[in-house]
Structure formats: C-alpha cells, structure tokens
Amino acid sequence: MNIEISNIANLPSRFGTFKVKAFKEPCADGCKEHLVIYKENLQDVPTVRIHSECLTGDAIGSLKCDCRDQLEYALEFIERTNGMVIYLRQEGRNIGLLNKINAYALQDNGLNTIEANHQLGFEADERTYEIVPYILNHFKIEKIKLLTNNPHKINSLAGIEVVERVPIIMDSNEHNSDYLDVKKDDMGHLL
Ligand SMILES: [Zn+2]
C-alpha cells in the first residue's frame, strides 16, 4: 500500500490531551485521509476503537444514529485507559455523504437503513478495514482490546489478535431507536 504518513502532533481536546497522526490512503476517486488519535503512553495491549466517519452525527449532532455518542464514549475511554481511536474516513458506511443523504431521503419516506441502501444499489454496509492492520503494524501493535459492539470487526483485522471485546453501552433516543433495532436484529450488532 502506498500510504503517506504525517508527523506526530499534539492535540489538546475537551476529552484529554492526545497525540495524532494522519494516514493518507489512495483510493478509486482520489484519496482518504484517516486520523489516529492516541495517548502518548499507549498500553502494550491497548484498547482500540475503530470509528467510521459520520459527518451528520460526529459534527452536526444528528440524532438519527449513535455515532457521536460512540465517538465521545471512545475518546473518554481511551483518555482513561491509554488507548487509541482510529478515525476512518468512510462516510455513510462507505457510500459517501451524497449517497447517505439520498438514503436519508428514502428513510424519510419509510424505508429502513438497510432497505434504503439496497434501493440505491449498495450493500447494507460497504465499510472495509484493510487499513487498520497497516496502521496498527505501523505502531508495532500486535494485540488489542477492541471497543465495539460489531462482531464483524473482530474478524476483519488480519494479523491482529483481538484478546478482548469491550462493549459500548449507549442509550437510545426517539429518533435512533428504530435504527438501533435494525443494527441489532438485521446486522448482528451486540447491543
Ligand atoms: Zn452516524
């Protein structure tokens, strides 16, 4: 993989003081720039959260999903436990922002999150995690505790041993309870 890697910078945040490093990955329509957020004194077997970008949730505070709550939970968690968040730029389960908004428009007309993706010609979840082992290898990390409710992620990290799954416990709201039910019932998430 022809990946460009930034220098290390300090990032003071409302969740704590982190180190950050960016990884620029070539892709079909240009490149994807991912961000790794981590504590200076990383544990030998760190707790790692893999977060996929969700502009509407992460930046706007959308209540249609639980992305921002999960991101904040993860940043607080790694601050406490000296872990790492890998922020992957694969918006809208990797269909991109424009397609995601089209899917939201279909959801406004009664489709659920999976049906809307299918109507647009996409799988329910198009995300990939090949870059994650590359990033962990870069940090010389071979074993992790994975902060996730998504069992598919555990098996998608070639060459990385997941010694423990650490669950994320979240409350639902009136806007995302149907979405969370679909995640649990139809996508196999452990909620
Ligand atoms: Zn989201």
Short mmCIF file of C-alpha atoms and ligand atoms in Angstrom, two decimals:
data_model
loop_
_atom_site.label_atom_id
_atom_site.label_comp_id
_atom_site.label_asym_id
_atom_site.label_seq_id
_atom_site.Cartn_x
_atom_site.Cartn_y
_atom_site.Cartn_z
CA MET A 1 0.00 0.00 0.00
CA ASN A 2 1.32 3.42 -0.98
CA ILE A 3 0.36 5.32 2.14
CA GLU A 4 1.60 8.72 3.19
CA ILE A 5 2.03 9.22 6.93
CA SER A 6 2.18 12.54 8.75
CA ASN A 7 4.39 13.55 11.63
CA ILE A 8 3.09 13.24 15.16
CA ALA A 9 1.32 16.27 16.61
CA ASN A 10 -0.24 17.14 19.97
CA LEU A 11 -4.00 17.56 20.09
CA PRO A 12 -5.42 19.01 23.28
CA SER A 13 -9.17 18.31 23.29
CA ARG A 14 -12.16 18.51 25.60
CA PHE A 15 -11.65 14.77 26.19
CA GLY A 16 -7.98 14.96 27.09
CA THR A 17 -4.60 15.59 25.51
CA PHE A 18 -3.86 13.25 22.67
CA LYS A 19 -1.24 12.56 20.04
CA VAL A 20 -2.48 12.49 16.45
CA LYS A 21 -1.08 11.09 13.24
CA ALA A 22 -2.71 11.15 9.78
CA PHE A 23 -2.59 8.40 7.15
CA LYS A 24 -3.32 9.26 3.52
CA GLU A 25 -4.59 6.27 1.57
CA PRO A 26 -5.05 6.33 -2.22
CA CYS A 27 -8.49 5.21 -3.39
CA ALA A 28 -10.55 5.00 -6.59
CA ASP A 29 -11.76 8.60 -6.56
CA GLY A 30 -8.73 10.31 -5.03
CA CYS A 31 -7.60 9.57 -1.50
CA LYS A 32 -8.85 9.03 2.01
CA GLU A 33 -7.18 10.75 4.93
CA HIS A 34 -7.61 8.87 8.18
CA LEU A 35 -6.73 10.11 11.67
CA VAL A 36 -5.24 8.14 14.54
CA ILE A 37 -5.84 9.65 17.99
CA TYR A 38 -3.90 8.08 20.84
CA LYS A 39 -2.32 8.57 24.23
CA GLU A 40 1.42 9.07 24.49
CA ASN A 41 1.82 6.19 26.96
CA LEU A 42 -0.06 3.56 24.97
CA GLN A 43 -0.67 0.28 26.79
CA ASP A 44 1.14 -2.83 25.48
CA VAL A 45 -2.28 -4.26 24.59
CA PRO A 46 -4.20 -1.04 24.06
CA THR A 47 -7.95 -0.61 23.82
CA VAL A 48 -8.66 0.45 20.24
CA ARG A 49 -11.83 1.95 18.80
CA ILE A 50 -12.31 1.93 15.04
CA HIS A 51 -14.69 4.77 14.23
CA SER A 52 -16.02 5.39 10.73
CA GLU A 53 -16.69 8.99 9.80
CA CYS A 54 -20.26 10.25 10.14
CA LEU A 55 -20.39 13.95 9.38
CA THR A 56 -24.04 14.36 10.32
CA GLY A 57 -23.54 12.60 13.64
CA ASP A 58 -19.96 13.47 14.59
CA ALA A 59 -20.04 17.16 13.61
CA ILE A 60 -23.74 18.14 13.45
CA GLY A 61 -25.03 16.08 16.37
CA SER A 62 -27.62 14.18 14.33
CA LEU A 63 -29.94 12.03 16.41
CA LYS A 64 -30.60 9.61 13.52
CA CYS A 65 -27.64 7.48 14.61
CA ASP A 66 -25.43 6.89 17.62
CA CYS A 67 -22.09 7.82 16.01
CA ARG A 68 -21.30 10.94 18.02
CA ASP A 69 -22.22 9.30 21.32
CA GLN A 70 -19.95 6.39 20.41
CA LEU A 71 -17.11 8.69 19.39
CA GLU A 72 -17.33 10.70 22.62
CA TYR A 73 -17.54 7.48 24.65
CA ALA A 74 -14.46 6.16 22.86
CA LEU A 75 -12.41 9.34 23.36
CA GLU A 76 -13.28 9.42 27.06
CA PHE A 77 -12.43 5.72 27.28
CA ILE A 78 -9.00 5.98 25.65
CA GLU A 79 -8.18 9.02 27.76
CA ARG A 80 -8.84 6.92 30.87
CA THR A 81 -7.11 3.74 29.64
CA ASN A 82 -4.29 4.97 27.39
CA GLY A 83 -5.81 3.62 24.19
CA MET A 84 -6.33 4.63 20.58
CA VAL A 85 -9.14 5.76 18.27
CA ILE A 86 -8.67 5.08 14.56
CA TYR A 87 -10.96 7.52 12.72
CA LEU A 88 -11.60 6.12 9.25
CA ARG A 89 -12.90 8.39 6.50
CA GLN A 90 -15.58 6.11 5.13
CA GLU A 91 -18.66 8.26 5.41
CA GLY A 92 -22.13 6.72 5.40
CA ARG A 93 -20.88 3.14 5.83
CA ASN A 94 -18.59 3.94 2.91
CA ILE A 95 -21.18 5.05 0.35
CA GLY A 96 -20.18 8.71 0.75
CA LEU A 97 -22.03 11.74 2.00
CA LEU A 98 -24.18 12.38 -1.08
CA ASN A 99 -25.45 8.79 -1.24
CA LYS A 100 -26.02 8.80 2.51
CA ILE A 101 -28.22 11.87 2.26
CA ASN A 102 -30.15 10.22 -0.60
CA ALA A 103 -30.59 7.19 1.67
CA TYR A 104 -31.85 9.50 4.43
CA ALA A 105 -34.38 10.94 1.95
CA LEU A 106 -35.64 7.41 1.28
CA GLN A 107 -35.81 6.83 5.03
CA ASP A 108 -37.98 9.96 5.29
CA ASN A 109 -40.41 8.01 3.07
CA GLY A 110 -40.48 5.00 5.35
CA LEU A 111 -37.59 2.74 4.29
CA ASN A 112 -35.24 1.49 6.98
CA THR A 113 -31.47 1.98 6.79
CA ILE A 114 -30.82 -1.35 5.03
CA GLU A 115 -33.73 -1.04 2.55
CA ALA A 116 -32.63 2.48 1.62
CA ASN A 117 -29.06 1.33 0.85
CA HIS A 118 -30.36 -1.55 -1.26
CA GLN A 119 -32.65 0.75 -3.23
CA LEU A 120 -29.59 2.87 -4.10
CA GLY A 121 -27.68 -0.21 -5.25
CA PHE A 122 -25.41 -0.59 -2.23
CA GLU A 123 -24.89 -3.25 0.39
CA ALA A 124 -26.21 -2.51 3.87
CA ASP A 125 -22.60 -1.97 4.97
CA GLU A 126 -19.80 -1.21 2.49
CA ARG A 127 -17.12 -0.42 5.04
CA THR A 128 -13.67 -2.04 4.86
CA TYR A 129 -10.95 -2.26 7.46
CA GLU A 130 -7.82 -3.29 5.50
CA ILE A 131 -6.04 -0.11 6.50
CA VAL A 132 -6.43 -0.91 10.21
CA PRO A 133 -3.82 -3.71 10.45
CA TYR A 134 -1.47 -1.49 8.43
CA ILE A 135 -1.92 1.32 10.95
CA LEU A 136 -1.53 -0.99 13.96
CA ASN A 137 1.60 -2.55 12.43
CA HIS A 138 2.97 0.95 11.98
CA PHE A 139 2.60 1.45 15.74
CA LYS A 140 4.09 -2.05 16.34
CA ILE A 141 0.82 -3.19 17.93
CA GLU A 142 0.01 -6.91 17.52
CA LYS A 143 -2.66 -7.42 20.18
CA ILE A 144 -5.57 -5.17 21.06
CA LYS A 145 -8.70 -4.96 23.11
CA LEU A 146 -11.38 -3.85 20.65
CA LEU A 147 -14.01 -1.38 21.78
CA THR A 148 -17.01 -2.38 19.66
CA ASN A 149 -20.50 -3.83 19.53
CA ASN A 150 -19.89 -5.05 15.96
CA PRO A 151 -18.68 -8.69 15.90
CA HIS A 152 -17.78 -8.43 12.16
CA LYS A 153 -14.99 -6.01 13.01
CA ILE A 154 -13.23 -8.60 15.17
CA ASN A 155 -12.74 -10.91 12.18
CA SER A 156 -11.70 -8.22 9.73
CA LEU A 157 -8.31 -7.36 11.24
CA ALA A 158 -5.88 -9.74 9.54
CA GLY A 159 -2.80 -10.43 11.61
CA ILE A 160 -4.07 -8.60 14.68
CA GLU A 161 -5.08 -10.59 17.74
CA VAL A 162 -8.20 -9.27 19.46
CA VAL A 163 -7.73 -10.53 23.02
CA GLU A 164 -10.95 -8.99 24.31
CA ARG A 165 -14.08 -7.26 23.05
CA VAL A 166 -15.03 -4.26 25.19
CA PRO A 167 -18.71 -3.34 24.65
CA ILE A 168 -20.06 0.19 24.30
CA ILE A 169 -23.21 0.78 26.29
CA MET A 170 -25.41 3.53 24.86
CA ASP A 171 -28.89 4.88 25.49
CA SER A 172 -31.22 5.17 22.51
CA ASN A 173 -33.41 8.18 21.74
CA GLU A 174 -36.77 8.53 19.96
CA HIS A 175 -35.04 9.22 16.63
CA ASN A 176 -32.50 6.41 16.58
CA SER A 177 -34.29 3.57 18.41
CA ASP A 178 -35.56 2.03 15.12
CA TYR A 179 -32.06 2.38 13.62
CA LEU A 180 -30.50 0.67 16.62
CA ASP A 181 -33.09 -2.13 16.41
CA VAL A 182 -32.10 -2.74 12.77
CA LYS A 183 -28.42 -2.78 13.74
CA LYS A 184 -29.15 -5.36 16.41
CA ASP A 185 -31.71 -7.55 14.61
CA ASP A 186 -30.56 -7.40 10.98
CA MET A 187 -26.86 -6.52 11.14
CA GLY A 188 -25.79 -8.69 14.08
CA HIS A 189 -24.59 -5.94 16.42
CA LEU A 190 -24.43 -6.88 20.09
CA LEU A 191 -26.41 -4.13 21.79
ZN ZN B 1 -23.91 8.34 12.19
#
